[in-house]
Short mmCIF file of C-alpha atoms in Angstrom, two decimals:
data_model
loop_
_atom_site.label_atom_id
_atom_site.label_comp_id
_atom_site.label_asym_id
_atom_site.label_seq_id
_atom_site.Cartn_x
_atom_site.Cartn_y
_atom_site.Cartn_z
CA MET A 2 33.43 -13.24 -68.17
CA THR A 3 36.24 -12.96 -65.63
CA THR A 4 39.81 -13.65 -66.62
CA THR A 5 42.15 -14.74 -63.86
CA SER A 6 45.85 -14.36 -64.38
CA SER A 7 48.60 -16.00 -62.41
CA THR A 8 51.83 -14.22 -61.62
CA SER A 9 54.88 -15.63 -59.92
CA VAL A 10 56.90 -13.20 -57.87
CA GLU A 11 60.19 -14.39 -56.45
CA SER A 12 60.64 -12.24 -53.36
CA ALA A 13 64.41 -12.51 -53.47
CA GLY A 14 64.30 -11.17 -57.04
CA LEU A 15 62.28 -8.20 -55.87
CA LEU A 16 65.19 -7.05 -53.72
CA ALA A 17 67.06 -5.85 -56.80
CA HIS A 18 64.44 -3.28 -57.82
CA ASP A 19 64.79 -0.52 -55.20
CA SER A 20 63.97 2.35 -57.55
CA GLN A 21 60.62 0.84 -58.57
CA VAL A 22 59.13 0.67 -55.07
CA ALA A 23 56.46 3.29 -54.37
CA ASP A 24 56.44 5.16 -51.09
CA LEU A 25 54.16 3.26 -48.74
CA ASP A 26 52.85 5.23 -45.78
CA ASP A 27 54.11 3.47 -42.64
CA HIS A 28 51.17 4.75 -40.59
CA LEU A 29 48.22 4.32 -42.97
CA PRO A 30 46.20 1.21 -42.04
CA ILE A 31 45.97 -1.26 -44.92
CA MET A 32 44.26 -4.60 -45.38
CA PHE A 33 43.77 -7.07 -48.22
CA ARG A 34 40.51 -6.86 -50.17
CA ALA A 35 37.77 -9.18 -48.86
CA ASP A 36 38.15 -11.50 -51.87
CA VAL A 37 41.87 -12.20 -51.22
CA ARG A 38 42.66 -15.71 -49.97
CA LEU A 39 46.12 -16.81 -48.79
CA GLN A 40 47.59 -20.28 -48.99
CA THR A 41 51.01 -21.10 -47.54
CA SER A 42 53.23 -24.09 -48.22
CA GLY A 43 56.79 -24.04 -46.90
CA ASP A 44 58.38 -20.75 -48.00
CA THR A 45 55.76 -20.12 -50.70
CA VAL A 46 52.66 -17.97 -50.27
CA ARG A 47 49.91 -18.01 -52.86
CA LEU A 48 47.31 -15.25 -53.01
CA PHE A 49 44.03 -15.69 -54.87
CA SER A 50 41.72 -12.81 -55.77
CA LEU A 51 39.14 -11.79 -58.34
CA LEU A 52 41.93 -9.64 -59.82
CA GLY A 53 44.30 -12.60 -60.30
CA SER A 54 46.48 -15.04 -58.43
CA PHE A 55 50.06 -14.61 -57.26
CA ALA A 56 52.78 -16.93 -56.02
CA LEU A 57 55.45 -15.47 -53.74
CA GLY A 58 58.56 -17.61 -53.34
CA LYS A 59 61.26 -17.58 -50.67
CA VAL A 60 59.03 -15.89 -48.10
CA SER A 61 60.11 -16.09 -44.47
CA ALA A 62 57.71 -17.28 -41.77
CA ASP A 63 57.54 -13.73 -40.33
CA ILE A 64 56.63 -12.16 -43.69
CA SER A 65 54.08 -14.92 -44.25
CA SER A 66 52.61 -14.09 -40.83
CA SER A 67 52.48 -10.37 -41.75
CA LEU A 68 50.60 -11.18 -44.96
CA ARG A 69 48.12 -13.34 -43.03
CA GLN A 70 47.58 -10.44 -40.61
CA LEU A 71 46.66 -8.18 -43.57
CA ALA A 72 43.92 -10.66 -44.46
CA THR A 73 42.27 -10.29 -41.04
CA LYS A 74 42.42 -6.65 -39.93
CA PRO A 75 43.63 -3.17 -40.96
CA THR A 76 47.28 -2.88 -39.93
CA THR A 77 49.97 -0.27 -40.55
CA LEU A 78 53.25 -1.08 -42.24
CA ALA A 79 54.99 0.14 -39.08
CA GLU A 80 53.10 -2.46 -37.02
CA LEU A 81 53.90 -5.21 -39.52
CA SER A 82 57.57 -4.21 -39.65
CA SER A 83 58.06 -4.26 -35.88
CA SER A 84 58.45 -8.06 -35.82
CA LEU A 85 60.63 -8.28 -38.96
CA THR A 86 64.40 -8.22 -39.41
CA ASP A 87 66.19 -5.38 -41.21
CA ARG A 88 66.40 -7.61 -44.29
CA GLU A 89 62.71 -8.59 -44.21
CA VAL A 90 61.29 -5.04 -43.97
CA PRO A 91 62.34 -3.99 -47.51
CA GLN A 92 61.23 -7.38 -48.81
CA LEU A 93 57.74 -6.91 -47.32
CA ARG A 94 57.57 -3.36 -48.72
CA ARG A 95 58.36 -4.66 -52.22
CA ILE A 96 55.78 -7.43 -51.94
CA LEU A 97 53.10 -4.96 -50.82
CA ASP A 98 54.03 -2.54 -53.59
CA ARG A 99 53.65 -5.34 -56.13
CA LEU A 100 50.30 -6.34 -54.61
CA SER A 101 49.06 -2.79 -53.92
CA HIS A 102 46.00 -3.32 -56.13
CA LEU A 103 44.83 -5.90 -53.56
CA LEU A 104 45.16 -3.52 -50.60
CA ILE A 105 42.38 -1.38 -49.14
CA ASN A 106 43.57 1.85 -47.52
CA HIS A 107 41.66 2.71 -44.35
CA VAL A 108 41.15 6.23 -43.00
CA ILE A 109 41.02 5.88 -39.21
CA VAL A 110 40.92 8.87 -36.86
CA ASP A 111 41.17 8.35 -33.09
CA GLY A 112 40.46 4.63 -33.52
CA HIS A 113 37.30 5.30 -35.55
CA GLU A 114 37.10 4.28 -39.21
CA LEU A 115 35.82 7.05 -41.50
CA ALA A 116 36.42 5.66 -45.01
CA ARG A 117 38.12 3.00 -47.12
CA PHE A 118 39.84 3.44 -50.48
CA GLU A 119 39.19 0.28 -52.50
CA PRO A 120 41.17 -0.40 -55.70
CA LEU A 121 39.07 -1.25 -58.76
CA ALA A 122 41.83 -1.98 -61.27
CA ARG A 123 45.03 -3.97 -61.31
CA ASP A 124 47.12 -0.87 -62.06
CA ALA A 125 45.55 1.19 -59.25
CA ARG A 126 48.08 2.96 -57.03
CA TYR A 127 47.02 4.88 -53.93
CA GLN A 128 48.85 8.21 -54.14
CA PRO A 129 47.25 10.92 -52.01
CA VAL A 130 48.29 14.49 -52.69
CA SER A 131 48.62 17.44 -50.35
CA VAL A 132 46.12 20.24 -50.81
CA SER A 133 46.49 23.65 -49.22
CA ILE A 134 43.97 24.39 -46.48
CA GLU A 135 42.94 27.45 -48.53
CA ALA A 136 42.53 25.62 -51.86
CA ALA A 137 38.92 25.29 -53.00
CA VAL A 138 37.93 21.76 -54.03
CA LYS A 139 34.67 20.19 -55.22
CA LEU A 140 33.46 16.87 -56.53
CA SER A 141 33.83 16.13 -60.21
CA LYS A 142 30.67 16.28 -62.30
CA PHE A 143 31.39 12.61 -63.07
CA ALA A 144 31.39 11.51 -59.40
CA PHE A 145 28.42 9.55 -58.15
CA PHE A 146 27.27 8.58 -54.69
CA ARG A 147 25.37 5.35 -54.11
CA SER A 148 24.70 2.55 -51.66
CA ARG A 149 26.77 -0.66 -51.88
CA ASN A 150 26.96 -3.47 -49.32
CA ASP A 151 25.17 -1.41 -46.66
CA VAL A 152 27.48 1.63 -46.91
CA PHE A 153 27.58 4.66 -49.17
CA VAL A 154 30.31 4.75 -51.78
CA LEU A 155 31.75 7.48 -53.96
CA GLU A 156 32.77 6.44 -57.46
CA SER A 157 33.86 8.01 -60.71
CA PRO A 158 34.73 6.59 -64.12
CA LEU A 159 37.82 8.85 -63.95
CA THR A 160 39.48 7.00 -61.06
CA LYS A 161 40.61 3.48 -60.29
CA TYR A 162 39.35 3.62 -56.70
CA ARG A 163 36.02 3.48 -54.94
CA VAL A 164 35.69 5.30 -51.61
CA ALA A 165 33.49 3.52 -49.08
CA LEU A 166 32.18 6.10 -46.61
CA ILE A 167 31.91 4.17 -43.35
CA ASP A 168 31.05 6.99 -40.97
CA PRO A 169 27.96 9.23 -41.42
CA LEU A 170 30.22 12.23 -40.79
CA ALA A 171 32.12 11.37 -43.99
CA CYS A 172 28.83 11.22 -45.90
CA GLY A 173 27.81 14.62 -44.54
CA LEU A 174 31.14 16.11 -45.52
CA LEU A 175 30.67 14.79 -49.04
CA THR A 176 27.44 16.78 -49.49
CA LYS A 177 29.40 20.00 -48.85
CA LEU A 178 31.62 19.24 -51.84
CA ALA A 179 28.86 19.89 -54.38
CA LYS A 180 30.19 23.45 -54.54
CA PRO A 181 33.81 24.68 -54.19
CA SER A 182 34.88 24.59 -50.54
CA THR A 183 38.18 25.01 -48.73
CA ALA A 184 39.45 22.56 -46.12
CA ARG A 185 39.11 25.37 -43.58
CA ALA A 186 35.43 25.84 -44.49
CA LEU A 187 34.79 22.09 -44.39
CA ALA A 188 36.32 21.94 -40.90
CA GLY A 189 33.92 24.67 -39.81
CA GLU A 190 36.62 27.24 -38.99
#
């Protein structure tokens, strides 16, 4: 049984909560999950998803356009912000922070997609961490690798994300993580 919740988010009200906004990477391509549908009416945007529905009020036409763009292709926050006013940029950032569980983070190198980080839970927050090039890392014993929708995915009951491995190179790299390896060793240096 699926429970759908509805949340109303007044965008103007979001402007008062600066300290609660997570750092969004301006250059990491993001896109709404495939199940997200947008509906606009005047200055209101409604988003519908398997994870719930949301109503955004007092949304400018440019922000509404940015949200529609996120439903069609991976786009960076910097690209979305380029057509917005100085007042609209923080508003869009707050909206995306609030809806971050509906955003897929894409790993694209030289125009080629390697992987996607897909949220699995409403409270999922994409927060990558820096790891030293000399630090040894390996996959958790709880991680599992399987096929889903014609791509391989990496999942674990310990995380709120699924990693879709789009490029075969990413799949090959994953096999090297069965034992502790450094980033330098994985890069073949």
